[in-house]
Coordinates of C-alpha atoms (C1' of nucleotides) in Angstrom, one line a residue:
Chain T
X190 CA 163.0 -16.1 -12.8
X191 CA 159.9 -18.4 -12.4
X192 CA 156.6 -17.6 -14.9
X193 CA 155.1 -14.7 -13.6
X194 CA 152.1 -15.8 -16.2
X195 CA 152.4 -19.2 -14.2
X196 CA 151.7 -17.7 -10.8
X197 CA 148.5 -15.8 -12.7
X198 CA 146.8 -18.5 -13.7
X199 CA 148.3 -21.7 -11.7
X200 CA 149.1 -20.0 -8.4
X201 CA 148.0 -23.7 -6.5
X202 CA 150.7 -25.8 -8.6
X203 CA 153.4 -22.7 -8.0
X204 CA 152.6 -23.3 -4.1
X205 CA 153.0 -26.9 -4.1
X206 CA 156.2 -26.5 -6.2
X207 CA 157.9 -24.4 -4.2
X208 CA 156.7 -25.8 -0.6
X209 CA 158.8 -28.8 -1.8
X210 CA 162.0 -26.1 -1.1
X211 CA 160.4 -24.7 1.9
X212 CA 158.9 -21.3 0.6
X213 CA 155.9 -20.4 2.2
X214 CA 152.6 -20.0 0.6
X215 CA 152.1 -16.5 1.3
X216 CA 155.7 -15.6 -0.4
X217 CA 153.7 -16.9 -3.6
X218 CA 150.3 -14.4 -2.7
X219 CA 152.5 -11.8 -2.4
X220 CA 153.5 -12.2 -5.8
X221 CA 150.5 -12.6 -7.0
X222 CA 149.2 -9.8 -5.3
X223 CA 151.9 -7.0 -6.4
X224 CA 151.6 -8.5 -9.6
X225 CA 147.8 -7.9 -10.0
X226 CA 148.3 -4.2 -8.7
X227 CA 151.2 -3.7 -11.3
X228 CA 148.6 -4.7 -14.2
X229 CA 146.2 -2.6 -12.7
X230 CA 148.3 0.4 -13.1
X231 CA 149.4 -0.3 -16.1
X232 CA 145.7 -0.3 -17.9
X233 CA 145.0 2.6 -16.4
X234 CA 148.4 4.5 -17.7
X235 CA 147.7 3.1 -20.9
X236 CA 144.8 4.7 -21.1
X237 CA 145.9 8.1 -20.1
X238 CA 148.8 7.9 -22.9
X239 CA 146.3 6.9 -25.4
X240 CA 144.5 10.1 -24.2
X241 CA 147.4 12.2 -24.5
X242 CA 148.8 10.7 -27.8
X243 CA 144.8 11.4 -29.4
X244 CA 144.8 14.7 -28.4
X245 CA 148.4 16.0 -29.7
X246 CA 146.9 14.3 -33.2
X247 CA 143.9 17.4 -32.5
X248 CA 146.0 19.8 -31.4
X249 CA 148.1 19.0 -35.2
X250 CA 144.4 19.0 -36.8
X251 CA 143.8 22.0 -35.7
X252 CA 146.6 24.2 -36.2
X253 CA 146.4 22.5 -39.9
X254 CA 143.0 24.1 -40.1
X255 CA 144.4 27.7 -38.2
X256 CA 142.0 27.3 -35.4
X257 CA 144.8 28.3 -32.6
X258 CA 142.6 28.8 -30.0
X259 CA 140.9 25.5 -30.4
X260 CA 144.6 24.0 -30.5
X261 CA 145.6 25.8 -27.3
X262 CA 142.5 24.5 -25.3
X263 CA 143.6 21.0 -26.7
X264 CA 147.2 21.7 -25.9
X265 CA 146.2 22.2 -22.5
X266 CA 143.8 19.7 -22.2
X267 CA 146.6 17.1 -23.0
X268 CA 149.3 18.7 -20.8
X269 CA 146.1 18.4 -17.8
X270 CA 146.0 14.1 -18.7
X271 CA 150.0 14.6 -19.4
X272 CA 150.1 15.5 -15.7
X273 CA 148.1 12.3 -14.6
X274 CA 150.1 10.1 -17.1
X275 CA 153.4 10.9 -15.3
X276 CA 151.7 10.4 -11.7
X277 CA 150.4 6.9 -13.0
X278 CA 153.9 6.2 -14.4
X279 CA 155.6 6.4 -11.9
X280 CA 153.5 4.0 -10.0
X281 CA 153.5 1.9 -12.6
X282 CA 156.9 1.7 -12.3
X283 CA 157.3 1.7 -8.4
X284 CA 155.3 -1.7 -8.9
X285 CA 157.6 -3.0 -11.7
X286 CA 160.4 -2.5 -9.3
X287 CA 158.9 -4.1 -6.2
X288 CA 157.6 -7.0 -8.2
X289 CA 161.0 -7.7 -10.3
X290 CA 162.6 -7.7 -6.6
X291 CA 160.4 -10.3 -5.3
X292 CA 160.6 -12.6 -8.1
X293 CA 164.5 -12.2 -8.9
X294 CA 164.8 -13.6 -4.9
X295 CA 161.9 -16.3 -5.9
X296 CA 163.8 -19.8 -6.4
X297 CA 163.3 -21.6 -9.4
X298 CA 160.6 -24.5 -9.2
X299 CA 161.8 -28.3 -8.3
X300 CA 161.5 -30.4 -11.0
X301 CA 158.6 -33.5 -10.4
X302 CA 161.3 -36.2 -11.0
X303 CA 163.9 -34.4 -7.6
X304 CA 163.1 -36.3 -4.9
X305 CA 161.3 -35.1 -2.2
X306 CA 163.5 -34.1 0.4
X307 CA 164.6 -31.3 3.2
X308 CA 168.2 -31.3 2.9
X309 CA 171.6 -32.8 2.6
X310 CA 170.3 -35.7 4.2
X311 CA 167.8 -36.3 2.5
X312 CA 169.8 -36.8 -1.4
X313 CA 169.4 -40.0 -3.1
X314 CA 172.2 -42.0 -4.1
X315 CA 171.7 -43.3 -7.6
X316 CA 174.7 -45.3 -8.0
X317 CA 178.6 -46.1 -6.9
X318 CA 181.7 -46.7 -9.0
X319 CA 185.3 -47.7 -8.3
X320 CA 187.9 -49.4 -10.5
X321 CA 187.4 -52.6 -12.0
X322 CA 183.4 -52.9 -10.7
X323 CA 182.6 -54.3 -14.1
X324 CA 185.1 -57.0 -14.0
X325 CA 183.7 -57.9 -10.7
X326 CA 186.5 -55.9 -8.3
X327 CA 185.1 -55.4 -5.1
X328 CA 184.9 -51.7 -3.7
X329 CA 188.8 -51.1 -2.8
X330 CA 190.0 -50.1 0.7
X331 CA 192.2 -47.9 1.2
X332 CA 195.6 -48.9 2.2
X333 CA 197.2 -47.3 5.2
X334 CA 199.7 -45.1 2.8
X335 CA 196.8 -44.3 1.3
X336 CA 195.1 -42.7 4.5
X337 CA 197.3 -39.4 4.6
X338 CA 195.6 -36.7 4.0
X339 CA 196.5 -34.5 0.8
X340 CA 197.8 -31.1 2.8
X341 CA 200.0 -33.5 4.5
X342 CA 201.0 -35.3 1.2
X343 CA 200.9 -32.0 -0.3
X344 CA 204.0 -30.5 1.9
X345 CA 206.1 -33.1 2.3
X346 CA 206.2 -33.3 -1.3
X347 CA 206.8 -29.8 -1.8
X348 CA 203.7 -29.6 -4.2
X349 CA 201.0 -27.7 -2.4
X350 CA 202.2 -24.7 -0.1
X351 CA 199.3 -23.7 1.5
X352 CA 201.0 -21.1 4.2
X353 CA 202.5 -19.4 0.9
X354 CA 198.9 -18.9 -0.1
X355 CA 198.1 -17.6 2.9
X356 CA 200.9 -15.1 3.0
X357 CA 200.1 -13.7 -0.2
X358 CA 196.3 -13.7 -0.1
X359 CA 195.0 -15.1 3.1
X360 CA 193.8 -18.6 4.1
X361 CA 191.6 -20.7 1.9
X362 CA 193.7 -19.3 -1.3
X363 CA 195.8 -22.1 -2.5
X364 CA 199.0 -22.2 -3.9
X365 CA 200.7 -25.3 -6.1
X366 CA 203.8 -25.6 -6.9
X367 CA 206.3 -28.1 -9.2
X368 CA 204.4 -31.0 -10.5
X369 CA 201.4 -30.1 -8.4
X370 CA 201.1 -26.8 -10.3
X371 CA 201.5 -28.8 -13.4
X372 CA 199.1 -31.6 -12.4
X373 CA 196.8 -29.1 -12.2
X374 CA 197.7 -27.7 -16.0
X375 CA 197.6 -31.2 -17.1
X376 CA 193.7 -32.1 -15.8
X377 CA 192.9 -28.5 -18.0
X378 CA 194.3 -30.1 -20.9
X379 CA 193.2 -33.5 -20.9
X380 CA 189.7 -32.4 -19.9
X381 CA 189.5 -29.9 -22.7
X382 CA 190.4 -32.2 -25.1
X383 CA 187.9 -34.9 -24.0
X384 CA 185.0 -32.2 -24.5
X385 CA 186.3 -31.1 -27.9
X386 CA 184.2 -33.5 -30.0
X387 CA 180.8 -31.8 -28.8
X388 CA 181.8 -28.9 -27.1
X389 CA 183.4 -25.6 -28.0
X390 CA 186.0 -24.4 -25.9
X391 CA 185.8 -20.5 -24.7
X392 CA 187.6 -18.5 -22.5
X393 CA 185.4 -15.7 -21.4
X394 CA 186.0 -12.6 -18.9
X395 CA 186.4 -13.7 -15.4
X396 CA 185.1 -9.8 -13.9
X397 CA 181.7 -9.8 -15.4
X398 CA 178.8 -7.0 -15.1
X399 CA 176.0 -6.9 -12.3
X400 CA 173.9 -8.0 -15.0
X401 CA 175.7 -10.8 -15.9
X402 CA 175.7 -12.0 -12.0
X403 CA 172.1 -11.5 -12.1
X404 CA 171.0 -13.3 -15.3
X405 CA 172.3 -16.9 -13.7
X406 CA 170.6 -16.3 -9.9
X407 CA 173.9 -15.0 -7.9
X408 CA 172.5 -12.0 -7.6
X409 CA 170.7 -10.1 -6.2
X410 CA 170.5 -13.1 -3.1
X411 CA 174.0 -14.4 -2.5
X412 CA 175.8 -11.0 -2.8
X413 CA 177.7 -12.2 0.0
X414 CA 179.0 -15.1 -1.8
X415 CA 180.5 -13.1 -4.0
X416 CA 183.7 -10.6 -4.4
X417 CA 183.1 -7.4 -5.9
X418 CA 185.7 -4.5 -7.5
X419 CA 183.8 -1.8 -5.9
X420 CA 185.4 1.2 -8.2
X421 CA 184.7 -0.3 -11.6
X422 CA 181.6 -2.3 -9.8
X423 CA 183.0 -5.8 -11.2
X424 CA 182.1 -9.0 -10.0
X425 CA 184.4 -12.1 -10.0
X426 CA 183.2 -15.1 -11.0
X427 CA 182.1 -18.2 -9.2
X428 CA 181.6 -20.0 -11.9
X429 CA 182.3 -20.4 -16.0
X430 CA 178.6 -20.7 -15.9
X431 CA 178.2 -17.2 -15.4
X432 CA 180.2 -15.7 -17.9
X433 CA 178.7 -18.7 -20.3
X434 CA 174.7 -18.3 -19.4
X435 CA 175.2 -14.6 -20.6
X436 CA 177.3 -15.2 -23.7
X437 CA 173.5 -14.8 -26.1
X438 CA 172.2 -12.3 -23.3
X439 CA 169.1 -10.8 -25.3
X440 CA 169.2 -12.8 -28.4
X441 CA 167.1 -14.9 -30.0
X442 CA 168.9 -18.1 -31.6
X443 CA 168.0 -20.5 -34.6
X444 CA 166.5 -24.1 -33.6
X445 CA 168.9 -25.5 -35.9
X446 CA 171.5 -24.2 -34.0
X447 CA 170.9 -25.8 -30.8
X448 CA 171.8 -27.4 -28.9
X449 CA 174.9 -25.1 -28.7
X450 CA 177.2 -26.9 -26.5
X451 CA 180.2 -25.3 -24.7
X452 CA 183.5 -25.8 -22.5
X453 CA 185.4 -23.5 -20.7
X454 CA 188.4 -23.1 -18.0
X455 CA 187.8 -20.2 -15.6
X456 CA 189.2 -19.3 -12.4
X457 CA 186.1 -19.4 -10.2
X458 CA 186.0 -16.8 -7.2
X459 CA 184.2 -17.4 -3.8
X460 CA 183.9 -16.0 -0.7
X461 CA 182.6 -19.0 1.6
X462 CA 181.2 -16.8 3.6
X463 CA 180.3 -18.4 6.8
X464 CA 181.9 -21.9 6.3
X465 CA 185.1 -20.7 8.1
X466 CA 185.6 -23.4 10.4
X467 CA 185.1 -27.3 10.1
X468 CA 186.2 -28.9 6.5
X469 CA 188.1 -26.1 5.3
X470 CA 191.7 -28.1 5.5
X471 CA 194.0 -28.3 2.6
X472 CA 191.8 -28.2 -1.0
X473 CA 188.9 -28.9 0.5
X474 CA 186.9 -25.6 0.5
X475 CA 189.3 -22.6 -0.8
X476 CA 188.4 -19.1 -2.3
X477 CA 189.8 -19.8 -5.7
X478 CA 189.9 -22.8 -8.1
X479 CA 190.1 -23.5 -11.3
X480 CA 187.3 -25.7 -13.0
X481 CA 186.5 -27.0 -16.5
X482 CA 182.9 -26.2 -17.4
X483 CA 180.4 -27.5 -19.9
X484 CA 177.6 -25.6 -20.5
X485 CA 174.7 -26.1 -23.4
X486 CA 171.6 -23.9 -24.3
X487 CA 169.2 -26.4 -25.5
X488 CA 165.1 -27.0 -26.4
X489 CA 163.1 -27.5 -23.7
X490 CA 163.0 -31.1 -25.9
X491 CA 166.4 -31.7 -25.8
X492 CA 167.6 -31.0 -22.7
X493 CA 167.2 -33.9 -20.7
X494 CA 169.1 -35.5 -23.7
X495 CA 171.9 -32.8 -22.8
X496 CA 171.6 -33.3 -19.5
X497 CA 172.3 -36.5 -19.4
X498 CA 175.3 -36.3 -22.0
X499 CA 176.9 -33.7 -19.4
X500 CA 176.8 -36.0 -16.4
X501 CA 178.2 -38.8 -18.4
X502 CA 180.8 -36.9 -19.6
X503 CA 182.2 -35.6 -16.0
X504 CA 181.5 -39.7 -14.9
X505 CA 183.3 -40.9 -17.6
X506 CA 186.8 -38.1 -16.7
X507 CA 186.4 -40.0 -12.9
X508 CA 186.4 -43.1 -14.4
X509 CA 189.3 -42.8 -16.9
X510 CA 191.2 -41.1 -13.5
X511 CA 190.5 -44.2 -11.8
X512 CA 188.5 -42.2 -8.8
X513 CA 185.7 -44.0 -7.1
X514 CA 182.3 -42.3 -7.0
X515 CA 179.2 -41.7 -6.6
X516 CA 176.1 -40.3 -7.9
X517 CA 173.3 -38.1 -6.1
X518 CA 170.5 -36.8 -7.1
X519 CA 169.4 -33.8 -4.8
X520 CA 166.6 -33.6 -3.0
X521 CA 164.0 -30.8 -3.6
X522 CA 165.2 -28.8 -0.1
X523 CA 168.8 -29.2 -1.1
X524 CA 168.8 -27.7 -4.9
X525 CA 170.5 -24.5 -5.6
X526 CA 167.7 -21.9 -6.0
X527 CA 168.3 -21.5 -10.1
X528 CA 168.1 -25.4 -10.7
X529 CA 165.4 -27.6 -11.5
X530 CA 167.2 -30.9 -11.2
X531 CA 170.8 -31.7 -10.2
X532 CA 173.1 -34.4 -9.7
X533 CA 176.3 -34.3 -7.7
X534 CA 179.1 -36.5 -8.0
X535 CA 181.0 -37.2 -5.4
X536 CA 184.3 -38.8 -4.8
X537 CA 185.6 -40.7 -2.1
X538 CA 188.8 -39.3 -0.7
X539 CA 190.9 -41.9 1.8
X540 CA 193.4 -39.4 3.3
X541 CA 190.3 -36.9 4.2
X542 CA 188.1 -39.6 4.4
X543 CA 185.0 -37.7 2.8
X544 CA 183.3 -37.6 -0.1
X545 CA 183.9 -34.9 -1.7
X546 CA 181.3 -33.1 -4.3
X547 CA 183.8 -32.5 -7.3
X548 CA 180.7 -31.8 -9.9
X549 CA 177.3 -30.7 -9.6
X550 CA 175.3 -31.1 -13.1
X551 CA 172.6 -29.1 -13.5
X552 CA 169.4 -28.2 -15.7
X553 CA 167.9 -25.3 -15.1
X554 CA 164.4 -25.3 -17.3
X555 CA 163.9 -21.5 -18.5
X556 CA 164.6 -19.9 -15.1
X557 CA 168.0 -18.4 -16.1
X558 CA 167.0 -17.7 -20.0
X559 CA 164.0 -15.9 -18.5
X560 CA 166.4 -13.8 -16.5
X561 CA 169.3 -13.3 -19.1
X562 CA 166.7 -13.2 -22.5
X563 CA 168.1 -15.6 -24.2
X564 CA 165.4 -17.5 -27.0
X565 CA 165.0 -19.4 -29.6
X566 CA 163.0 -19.4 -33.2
X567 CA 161.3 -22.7 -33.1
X568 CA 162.0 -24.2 -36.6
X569 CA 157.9 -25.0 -37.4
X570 CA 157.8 -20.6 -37.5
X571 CA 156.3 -20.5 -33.8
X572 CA 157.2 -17.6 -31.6
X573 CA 160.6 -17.3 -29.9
X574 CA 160.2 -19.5 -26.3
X575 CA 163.0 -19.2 -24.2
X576 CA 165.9 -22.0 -24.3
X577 CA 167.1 -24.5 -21.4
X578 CA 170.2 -24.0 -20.0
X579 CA 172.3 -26.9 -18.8
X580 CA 175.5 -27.1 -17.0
X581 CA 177.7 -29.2 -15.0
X582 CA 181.5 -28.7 -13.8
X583 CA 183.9 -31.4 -15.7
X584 CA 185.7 -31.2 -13.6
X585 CA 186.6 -28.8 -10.5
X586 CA 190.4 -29.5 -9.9
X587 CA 191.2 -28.8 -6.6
X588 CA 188.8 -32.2 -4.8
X589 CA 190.0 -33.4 -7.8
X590 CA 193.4 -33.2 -6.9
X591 CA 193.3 -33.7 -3.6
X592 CA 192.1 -37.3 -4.8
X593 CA 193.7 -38.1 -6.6
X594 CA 197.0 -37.5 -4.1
X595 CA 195.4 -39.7 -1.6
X596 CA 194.7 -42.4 -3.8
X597 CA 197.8 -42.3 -5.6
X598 CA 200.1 -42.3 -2.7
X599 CA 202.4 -45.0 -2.4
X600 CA 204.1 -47.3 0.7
X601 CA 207.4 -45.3 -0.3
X602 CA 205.4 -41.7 0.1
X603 CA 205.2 -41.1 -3.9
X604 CA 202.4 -40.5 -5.6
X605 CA 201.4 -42.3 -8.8
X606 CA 199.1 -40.4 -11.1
X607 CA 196.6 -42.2 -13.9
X608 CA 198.1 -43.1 -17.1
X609 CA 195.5 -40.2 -19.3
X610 CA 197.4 -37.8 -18.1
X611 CA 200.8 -39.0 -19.4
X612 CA 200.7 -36.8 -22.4
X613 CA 200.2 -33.9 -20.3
X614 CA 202.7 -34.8 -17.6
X615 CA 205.8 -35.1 -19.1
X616 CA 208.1 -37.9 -18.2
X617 CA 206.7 -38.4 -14.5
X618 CA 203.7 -40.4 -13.7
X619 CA 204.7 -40.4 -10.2
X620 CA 205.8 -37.7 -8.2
X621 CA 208.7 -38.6 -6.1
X622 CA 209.6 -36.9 -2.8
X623 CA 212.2 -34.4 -3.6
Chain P
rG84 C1' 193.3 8.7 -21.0
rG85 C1' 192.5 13.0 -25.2
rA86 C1' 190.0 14.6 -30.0
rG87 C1' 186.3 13.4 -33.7
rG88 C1' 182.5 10.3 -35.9
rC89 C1' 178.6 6.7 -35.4
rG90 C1' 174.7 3.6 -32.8
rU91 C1' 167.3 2.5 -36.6
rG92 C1' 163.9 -3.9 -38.2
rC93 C1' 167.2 -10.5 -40.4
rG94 C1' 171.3 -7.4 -43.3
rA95 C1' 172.3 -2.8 -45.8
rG96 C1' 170.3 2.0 -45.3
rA97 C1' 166.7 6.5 -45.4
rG98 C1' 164.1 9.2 -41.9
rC99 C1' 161.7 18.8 -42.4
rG100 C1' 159.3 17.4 -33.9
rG101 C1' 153.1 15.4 -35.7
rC102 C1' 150.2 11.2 -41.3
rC103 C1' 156.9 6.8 -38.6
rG104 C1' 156.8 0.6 -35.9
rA105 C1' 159.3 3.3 -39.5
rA106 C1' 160.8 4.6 -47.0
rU107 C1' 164.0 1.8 -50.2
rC108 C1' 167.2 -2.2 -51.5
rG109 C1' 168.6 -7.1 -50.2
rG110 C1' 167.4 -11.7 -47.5
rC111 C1' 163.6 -15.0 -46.2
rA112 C1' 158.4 -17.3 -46.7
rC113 C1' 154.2 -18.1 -49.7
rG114 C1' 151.7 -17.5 -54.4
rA115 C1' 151.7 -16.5 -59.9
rU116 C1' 154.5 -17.6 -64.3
rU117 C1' 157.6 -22.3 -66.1
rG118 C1' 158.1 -29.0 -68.5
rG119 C1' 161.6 -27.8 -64.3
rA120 C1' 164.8 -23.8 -62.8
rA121 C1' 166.8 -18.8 -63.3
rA122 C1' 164.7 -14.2 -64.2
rU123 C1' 160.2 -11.5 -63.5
rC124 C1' 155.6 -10.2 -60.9
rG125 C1' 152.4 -10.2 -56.5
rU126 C1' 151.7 -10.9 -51.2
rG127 C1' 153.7 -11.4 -46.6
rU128 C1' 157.8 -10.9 -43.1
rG129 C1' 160.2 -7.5 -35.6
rU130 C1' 159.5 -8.2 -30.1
rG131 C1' 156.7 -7.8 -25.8
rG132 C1' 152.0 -6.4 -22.9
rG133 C1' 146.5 -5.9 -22.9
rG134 C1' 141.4 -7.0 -25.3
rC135 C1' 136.4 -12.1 -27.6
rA136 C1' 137.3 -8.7 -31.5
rA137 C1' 138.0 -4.1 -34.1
rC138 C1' 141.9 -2.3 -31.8
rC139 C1' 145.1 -0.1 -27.8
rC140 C1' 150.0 0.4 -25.4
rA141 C1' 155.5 -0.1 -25.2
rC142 C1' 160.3 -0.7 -27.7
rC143 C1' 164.6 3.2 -33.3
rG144 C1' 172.0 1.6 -27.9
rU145 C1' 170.6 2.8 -22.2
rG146 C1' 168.7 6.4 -18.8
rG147 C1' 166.9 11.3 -17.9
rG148 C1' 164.9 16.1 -19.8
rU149 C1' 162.3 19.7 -23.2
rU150 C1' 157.3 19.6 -25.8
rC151 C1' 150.3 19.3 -26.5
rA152 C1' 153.4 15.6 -29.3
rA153 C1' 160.3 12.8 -29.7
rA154 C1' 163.5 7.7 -33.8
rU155 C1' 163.8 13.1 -34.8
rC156 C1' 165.8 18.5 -30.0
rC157 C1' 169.0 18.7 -25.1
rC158 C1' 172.0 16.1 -21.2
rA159 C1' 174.4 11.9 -19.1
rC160 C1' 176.1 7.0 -19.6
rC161 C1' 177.4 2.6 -22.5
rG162 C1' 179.2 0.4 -27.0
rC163 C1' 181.6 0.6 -31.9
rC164 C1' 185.0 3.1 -35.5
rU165 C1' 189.2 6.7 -36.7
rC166 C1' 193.4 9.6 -35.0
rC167 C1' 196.7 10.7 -30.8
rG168 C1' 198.9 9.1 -26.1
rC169 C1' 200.1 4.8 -22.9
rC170 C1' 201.0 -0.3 -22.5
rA171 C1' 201.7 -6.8 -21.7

RNA sequence: GGAGGCGUGCGAGAGCGGCCGAAUCGGCACGAUUGGAAAUCGUGUGUGGGGCAACCCACCGUGGGUUCAAAUCCCACCGCCUCCGCCA
């Protein structure tokens, strides 16, 4: 959630922050509006419950002194204003309701350093890598083995079967098999690893509570992104950051303690609704995937520390996988509604021959602590002020390993895979038709 | 899934329906004492909303209800513990 206290007093710079994503002024008076009728109503039930709670202290007065009939007319007196209390309750809390709705749909504002921007094409590129750039290596071409795409790669070499997926669980649902079911264990393993100096691995629930959906922005807005287990009213995750954001739901943590820096592997659930269609070949777009998270709750002082050290780390797993890439930095139009500031990373596929977004690194300012209450005690005795949350997928496997296929494919229609992964792999860098 | 018990502040733990935002102990902070420390003593110590302020309002798992008045009574739900059942 943005600042409701922001709109109050600042409602100009809330305007101009959000007409940078395309919201319209009058979304913003609206706001302010419902917001000013909610206070309203609120003073004047406060008032009434002050009346109420002064009178039941006469009505105990007097029956202390055994004037009953004095207590009765106080008795009802108070039951009279109890009458008016409810009335004003409940529109106090009609209010409430309509106000949290409008601002849980209200995206959070663009950070000044986004670029400017209406969509898609509007991202800045920041930079490009590929193998051997800092020895001088021009960016490679692909080779002509090289520019098969990785469904096609994938079957021949009996190590993606995506009809199998769709027999079992319709299209879009993915299913490895041999060493492409265990490339995919080793990427887990080695990425884990990588992140273990800083960040501690967790494996949380993968069906997670309404509330937990809402704390992070997928809900109430993208409902439809989402699947839901209607009978126990479950909701599967689209992310680790989900699960992750909502791991100190309501608490208030230590300064000392933070940054608190975490990893996790998590099946990640979505429904693509409406991208049925163009792009949606092979890995490119499926309903599940696996993806190694790293998520931190930070100081608003240290986060754009941490959010740097996140994006390095998912650049430098590209780079020891020998994938070339690139960096953008989304435009204002084109953030996700709960982030502030995000980069994407994107690698170049030659048998697709996209780029493919196999990261997206995020800072989210207070908007999601707002939502899920989640604090911190500053260490100089202050009051609690909500944390920063951070995030950014290290990586998401399946782009990944469509890449890395395509790249790896040799003349003779193997595929040799980067040397990290050795340890993970077995005897087999290279998968050989079988 | 069945039976029973329990959910209070940083922790433990009290709390005849009114004087309870809440005893007491511990922790922590500050002060006194001390050459310094321990011990001791004193003071302070939740979160949020409103008001220039005095002060007012909300919160005792969550949501309803009863009552002039609810941490306290009633109902539902959730969570935890114990026993039974089932189970990878």
């Amino acid at each position: 959630m943005i600042d409701i206290r922001l709109v109050r007093e600042d409602p100009a710079r809330v305007k101009a922050a959000l007409a940078r994503r395309g919201v319209p002024p009058e979304d913003v008076d609206a706001i302010a509006r419902l917001d000013g009728d909610h206070r309203a109503a609120l003073a004047r039930q406060e008032v009434l419950r002050a009346r109420v709670k002064a009178l039941s202290r006469e009505v105990r007065d007097a029956k202390r002194s055994s004037d009953t009939a004095r207590a009765a007319v106080l008795a009802d007196e108070s039951r009279r204003v109890g009458e008016e209390l409810k009335a004003a309750a409940r529109e106090t809390d009609r209010l409430a309701a309509d106000l949290r709705t409008l601002v849980l749909y209200t995206p959070n504002l663009p950070s000044d350093d986004a670029p400017d921007g209406r969509g898609p094409e509007d991202n800045v590129v920041l930079r490009r890598w590929w193998p051997g750039q800092d020895e001088g290596a021009p960016e490679p071409v692909p080779s002509d083995h090289q520019r098969v795409p990785h469904w096609e790669v994938g079957s021949s070499l009996r190590i993606l079967d995506m009809p199998s997926g769709a027999r079992l669980a319709g299209s879009m649902f993915p299913l490895y098999r041999g060493e492409g079911a265990r490339l995919l264990r080793a990427l887990t393993s080695w990425a884990l690893t990588r992140h273990a100096d800083a960040y501690e691995e967790i494996r949380p629930p993968t069906l997670v509570l309404t509330d937990t959906m809402v704390s992070t922005g997928h809900l109430p807005k993208f409902a439809d992104e989402a699947y839901h287990i209607e009978r126990d009213d479950l909701w599967a995750i689209p992310t680790a950051e989900v699960p992750l954001t909502s791991m100190r739901r309501g608490e208030i943590l230590e300064e000392a303690d933070l940054p608190v820096r975490l990893t996790a592997v998590t099946q990640c659930f979505r429904r693509e609704a409406g991208a049925a269609g163009r792009e949606t070949r092979g890995l490119l777009r499926v309903h599940e995937f696996e993806k190694v998270e790293l998520f931190a709750y930070a100081t608003p002082a240290q986060a754009p520390a941490v959010h740097l050290d996140i994006l390095s780390r998912a650049e430098a797993l590209l780079r020891e996988l020998d994938l070339p890439y690139r960096v953008v930095d989304l435009c204002a139009g084109d953030l996700g509604t709960s982030s502030a500031r995000t980069f994407d990373l994107e690698v170049y596929a030659p048998g697709s021959d996209q780029w493919l977004e196999v990261s997206s690194v995020s800072w989210f300012g207070d908007y999601q602590a707002r939502r899920a209450d989640v604090r911190f005690r500053p260490a100089d005795g202050g009051p609690p002020a909500l944390v920063h949350t951070l995030n950014g997928s290290a990586l998401a496997w399946p782009r990944i390993w469509a890449a890395l296929v395509e790249w790896g494919r040799q003349p003779d229609g193997s595929v040799r895979l980067p040397g990290v992964l050795s340890p993970w792999l077995g005897s087999g860098l290279a998968i050989r038709p079988g």
